Amino acid sequence: MTGVVQRDVIAADDGLRLDRWFRQHYPALGFGQLQKMLRTGQVRVDGARVKTSTRLVQGQTVRVPPLPTTKLDPARKSDRQRREEKSHTLNRAEISELRDRVLLRDDHVIAIDKPAGLAVQGGAGTTRHLDAMLHALRFEADEPPRLVHRLDRDTSGVMLLARSRKAAAVLAKSLQQREAEKLYWALVIGTPRPSDGIIDAALIKKGTSGREKMHVAEVDENGQRAQTIYDTVDFAGGRLAWLAFQPVTGRTHQIRAHAAAFGHVIVGDGKYGGADAHPGPPIARQLHLHARRLRLRHPVRGMIDVEAPLPEHMAETWGFLSFDPTREVEFLSREDKRR
């Protein structure tokens, strides 16, 4: 056992779920043990009781009570723990496949092309996720890389990883201060008018547990401000359009919620568009949203500027609609959209 420790949340851990924070910093502590400490108020954040799903904010203080110095006896592991451990084990083919998705690697950062359908972090009912696979991307480093941002499970594209705590802190700061430029490609229903602009609509989460989604906030609701720049790259008649999106802010499901709010739901997004989000064969029912490009300051020198190719289902749709996936699509500022 150890004494009570007060630990400050650093920039690299900003936005991290409390249970994930404990898993990173205290891997010997079991999930059940953590839950018990939360129920009894032994673990607190800024003096307040919290849950495993609480997301931490840089500058907060986590009260860590005396912890067991030994791991749980393997014979007493729950079925859930055994399932999780099994899901975290990758065979050689899976390791090779993940490494083949590396777009950029140096001593400080790794950029990968996250496949659609792979969750970034675990949660209720999710045991297979990128966070549990990062050991396969350690290469010659002493520790696995760290997540510095997230993508939705069904969104493909550029994911950036930090190879050290110092690099993670620098990258997290750049992302928090909105210095990073993110370019997404999407296929939407209909053709936007005007063809480009800024969607400026605060968002708020509504719905029951497990069925929550983001909505445009009413005037009297305490929504989070959200801005998304969009531009029409190409279109197929009046039914479908290829849009480039640039989120200025980084709210949950921001692009998906904004696209639906201005009347052009993303193809395959049944959560926000229902049956109307599925045009029918030969266009796949998968979400057509891809993190195409990411540009931000490197933690040590120069700039990071990396892009990911379209996933298979979107490449097939682009071919069917005669869209050119090699077309250059540049970043645009808010000032550009006001001209």
XYZ file of C-alpha atoms in Angstrom:
339
model
C 0.000 0.000 0.000
C 1.091 3.610 -0.601
C -0.071 6.913 0.857
C -2.607 9.349 -0.590
C -1.277 11.161 -3.683
C -2.623 14.348 -5.293
C -1.826 14.301 -9.032
C -2.375 17.185 -11.417
C -3.866 16.440 -14.837
C -1.341 17.444 -17.489
C -2.047 18.636 -21.020
C -1.371 15.201 -22.529
C -4.180 13.730 -20.411
C -6.741 16.464 -21.073
C -10.050 14.918 -22.157
C -9.069 11.415 -21.037
C -11.686 9.294 -19.264
C -10.876 8.729 -15.615
C -10.746 4.935 -15.983
C -8.344 5.281 -18.924
C -6.229 7.700 -16.896
C -5.904 5.128 -14.098
C -5.120 2.373 -16.588
C -2.260 4.451 -17.990
C -0.810 5.629 -14.689
C -1.722 2.691 -12.398
C -1.940 -0.419 -14.626
C -1.913 -2.773 -11.619
C -5.255 -1.410 -10.405
C -8.214 -3.494 -11.581
C -11.379 -1.925 -12.975
C -13.480 -3.401 -10.170
C -11.106 -2.019 -7.567
C -11.326 1.431 -9.135
C -15.137 1.300 -9.157
C -15.177 0.442 -5.457
C -12.884 3.377 -4.667
C -15.156 5.692 -6.641
C -18.303 4.417 -4.900
C -16.729 5.006 -1.482
C -15.422 8.449 -2.419
C -11.752 7.514 -2.074
C -10.986 8.732 -5.596
C -11.988 12.348 -6.214
C -11.304 15.070 -8.770
C -10.901 18.572 -7.359
C -12.498 17.245 -4.187
C -15.688 16.070 -5.901
C -17.031 12.551 -6.382
C -16.721 11.306 -9.960
C -17.459 8.322 -12.216
C -15.260 6.133 -14.385
C -16.622 7.971 -17.456
C -15.673 11.435 -16.142
C -13.403 13.203 -18.602
C -10.449 14.982 -17.052
C -9.423 18.561 -17.772
C -5.892 19.892 -17.678
C -5.145 21.515 -14.318
C -7.561 19.398 -12.287
C -6.258 17.382 -9.332
C -6.968 13.676 -8.910
C -6.947 12.252 -5.394
C -5.351 8.810 -5.563
C -5.848 6.791 -2.340
C -3.517 4.065 -1.068
C -3.415 1.374 -3.749
C -2.686 -2.364 -3.628
C 0.918 -3.126 -4.580
C 0.078 -6.479 -6.199
C -2.153 -7.358 -9.113
C -5.315 -9.363 -8.784
C -4.769 -13.115 -8.647
C -5.277 -14.358 -12.267
C -7.515 -17.135 -10.939
C -9.939 -14.492 -9.641
C -10.158 -12.499 -12.869
C -13.664 -11.932 -14.115
C -14.909 -13.181 -17.472
C -14.961 -9.559 -18.607
C -11.297 -9.057 -17.701
C -10.304 -12.239 -19.511
C -12.272 -11.187 -22.619
C -10.577 -7.786 -22.579
C -7.100 -9.271 -22.234
C -7.794 -11.668 -25.100
C -9.085 -8.833 -27.310
C -5.889 -6.842 -26.651
C -3.703 -9.675 -27.968
C -2.823 -9.262 -31.637
C -1.467 -11.981 -33.886
C 1.333 -11.365 -36.381
C -1.044 -10.677 -39.250
C -2.958 -8.080 -37.219
C 0.260 -6.394 -36.093
C 1.480 -6.290 -39.688
C -1.845 -4.864 -40.890
C -1.766 -2.120 -38.261
C 1.831 -1.226 -39.059
C 1.004 -1.087 -42.764
C -1.350 1.759 -41.872
C 1.477 3.977 -40.621
C 1.586 7.141 -42.717
C 4.378 8.942 -40.875
C 6.891 7.912 -38.212
C 9.819 9.668 -36.586
C 11.290 9.803 -33.077
C 8.424 11.941 -31.770
C 5.190 11.164 -33.633
C 3.379 8.455 -35.548
C 0.464 9.095 -37.892
C -1.754 6.201 -38.932
C -4.704 5.691 -41.234
C -7.409 4.502 -38.828
C -9.819 2.079 -40.487
C -13.561 2.698 -40.372
C -15.254 0.576 -37.733
C -12.402 0.576 -35.213
C -13.125 2.456 -31.966
C -10.328 4.653 -30.663
C -10.974 3.933 -26.982
C -12.926 1.381 -25.007
C -16.305 1.848 -23.389
C -19.439 -0.069 -22.517
C -19.456 -3.198 -24.666
C -16.291 -2.160 -26.543
C -13.283 -4.325 -25.808
C -11.472 -4.089 -29.150
C -10.135 -0.610 -29.793
C -7.051 1.245 -31.027
C -5.925 2.266 -27.541
C -5.469 -1.403 -26.645
C -3.449 -2.046 -29.812
C -0.855 0.700 -29.415
C 1.755 -1.731 -28.112
C 2.008 -3.010 -31.708
C 3.198 0.468 -32.762
C 5.956 0.775 -30.185
C 8.687 -0.174 -32.712
C 12.070 0.587 -31.073
C 10.698 2.941 -28.390
C 10.642 2.131 -24.670
C 6.883 2.622 -24.440
C 3.834 2.488 -26.723
C 2.694 5.726 -28.402
C -0.076 7.815 -26.818
C -3.373 9.047 -28.210
C -3.586 12.840 -28.545
C -7.004 13.116 -30.234
C -9.920 10.931 -31.286
C -12.061 9.984 -34.284
C -15.516 8.404 -34.261
C -15.593 4.626 -34.572
C -17.018 4.744 -38.122
C -14.827 7.623 -39.336
C -11.636 6.641 -41.141
C -8.464 8.602 -41.697
C -5.525 10.382 -40.101
C -4.902 9.683 -36.417
C -1.890 11.231 -34.711
C 0.018 9.489 -31.897
C 2.761 10.867 -29.659
C 5.814 8.732 -28.900
C 6.619 10.424 -25.581
C 4.852 12.309 -22.803
C 6.620 15.523 -23.824
C 5.508 15.212 -27.451
C 1.966 14.414 -26.291
C 1.854 17.595 -24.199
C 2.986 19.782 -27.120
C 0.552 18.193 -29.582
C -2.335 18.334 -27.114
C -1.684 22.030 -26.549
C -1.731 22.710 -30.303
C -5.030 20.860 -30.645
C -6.590 22.603 -27.630
C -5.565 26.030 -28.917
C -7.049 25.193 -32.326
C -3.727 25.567 -34.122
C -4.229 22.294 -35.994
C -5.938 22.265 -39.391
C -8.145 19.254 -40.063
C -9.594 18.471 -43.468
C -12.408 15.903 -43.800
C -13.973 14.526 -46.960
C -17.610 13.465 -46.974
C -20.401 12.475 -49.312
C -23.679 14.157 -48.434
C -27.279 13.920 -49.578
C -28.281 16.815 -51.834
C -26.309 19.807 -53.075
C -25.693 22.637 -50.562
C -26.766 26.181 -51.373
C -24.651 28.206 -51.039
C -21.946 25.837 -52.166
C -19.539 26.948 -49.438
C -19.635 28.757 -46.133
C -19.461 28.413 -42.367
C -21.915 26.490 -40.225
C -21.997 28.306 -36.890
C -24.392 26.468 -34.566
C -23.942 25.578 -30.910
C -24.380 21.894 -30.093
C -25.843 20.103 -27.095
C -26.089 16.410 -26.258
C -29.603 15.014 -25.823
C -31.202 11.600 -25.473
C -31.257 8.690 -23.076
C -28.155 6.695 -22.164
C -26.942 4.701 -25.153
C -29.077 6.755 -27.556
C -27.458 10.149 -27.064
C -26.609 12.382 -29.980
C -25.748 15.998 -30.649
C -28.408 18.566 -31.537
C -28.298 22.234 -32.458
C -28.933 24.058 -29.194
C -31.948 26.306 -28.767
C -31.483 29.920 -27.701
C -32.304 29.121 -24.059
C -30.076 26.026 -23.917
C -26.495 25.973 -22.705
C -24.911 24.551 -25.853
C -21.241 24.508 -26.799
C -20.264 26.842 -29.606
C -19.326 24.917 -32.750
C -18.103 26.113 -36.149
C -17.459 24.107 -39.306
C -16.183 25.429 -42.634
C -17.491 23.566 -45.682
C -16.862 23.658 -49.418
C -18.462 21.708 -52.275
C -15.739 19.922 -54.244
C -17.937 18.074 -56.748
C -21.491 16.816 -57.136
C -23.524 14.135 -58.892
C -26.616 15.778 -60.280
C -28.644 17.235 -57.452
C -28.699 14.074 -55.362
C -25.210 13.764 -53.906
C -22.253 16.052 -53.254
C -18.614 15.652 -52.242
C -17.906 18.119 -49.460
C -14.705 19.177 -47.735
C -15.249 20.006 -44.071
C -12.897 21.848 -41.725
C -13.968 21.888 -38.073
C -12.875 25.083 -36.343
C -13.954 23.703 -32.974
C -13.800 20.057 -31.901
C -17.167 18.995 -30.493
C -18.412 15.419 -30.369
C -19.940 14.382 -33.732
C -19.598 18.022 -34.825
C -19.370 17.475 -38.581
C -22.128 14.847 -38.574
C -24.480 16.995 -36.494
C -23.775 20.158 -38.499
C -24.247 18.366 -41.827
C -27.626 17.065 -40.696
C -28.624 20.428 -39.225
C -28.152 22.286 -42.505
C -30.090 19.678 -44.427
C -27.363 17.569 -45.996
C -26.809 14.470 -43.893
C -23.649 12.443 -44.535
C -24.254 9.290 -46.559
C -24.356 6.214 -44.332
C -25.016 8.209 -41.170
C -28.191 6.503 -39.990
C -27.754 7.960 -36.487
C -28.318 11.500 -37.758
C -30.198 10.892 -40.987
C -32.187 7.702 -40.538
C -33.243 5.897 -43.718
C -32.658 9.062 -45.770
C -28.904 8.668 -45.235
C -28.810 5.535 -47.430
C -29.157 6.206 -51.192
C -29.109 2.489 -51.984
C -26.866 0.162 -54.051
C -24.174 0.303 -55.210
C -23.341 2.884 -52.537
C -22.372 1.156 -49.301
C -24.381 1.789 -46.146
C -21.163 2.684 -44.287
C -20.447 6.202 -43.062
C -18.876 8.291 -45.839
C -16.747 10.546 -43.616
C -12.958 10.488 -43.833
C -10.259 12.465 -41.987
C -8.323 13.218 -45.148
C -5.557 15.533 -43.931
C -4.056 16.927 -40.724
C -1.586 19.782 -40.447
C -0.090 21.156 -37.234
C 3.169 22.148 -35.598
C 5.648 19.323 -34.984
C 6.582 18.983 -31.279
C 10.260 19.563 -32.098
C 10.712 21.049 -35.552
C 8.767 22.265 -38.551
C 5.266 21.100 -39.427
C 3.371 17.829 -39.640
C 1.307 17.588 -42.823
C -0.094 14.144 -43.543
C -3.019 12.747 -45.521
C -4.739 9.379 -45.718
C -6.166 7.659 -48.827
C -9.885 7.024 -49.061
C -11.103 3.806 -47.415
C -12.273 1.062 -49.743
C -16.004 1.764 -49.468
C -15.547 5.485 -50.220
C -13.082 4.797 -53.048
C -15.696 2.554 -54.663
C -18.344 5.276 -54.307
C -15.991 7.907 -55.753
C -15.406 5.607 -58.727
C -19.129 5.021 -59.240
C -19.817 8.785 -59.156
C -16.772 9.594 -61.335
C -15.209 11.765 -58.612
C -11.434 12.196 -58.828
C -9.854 11.176 -55.477
C -6.497 12.668 -56.552
C -8.006 16.137 -56.812
C -6.206 18.760 -54.721
C -8.398 20.163 -51.963
C -6.720 22.888 -49.937
C -7.407 24.227 -46.458
C -9.581 27.336 -46.299
C -9.752 29.906 -43.510
C -12.866 31.571 -42.154
C -11.728 34.769 -43.884
C -11.681 32.959 -47.233
C -15.326 32.010 -46.724
C -16.375 35.569 -45.999
C -15.064 36.960 -49.276
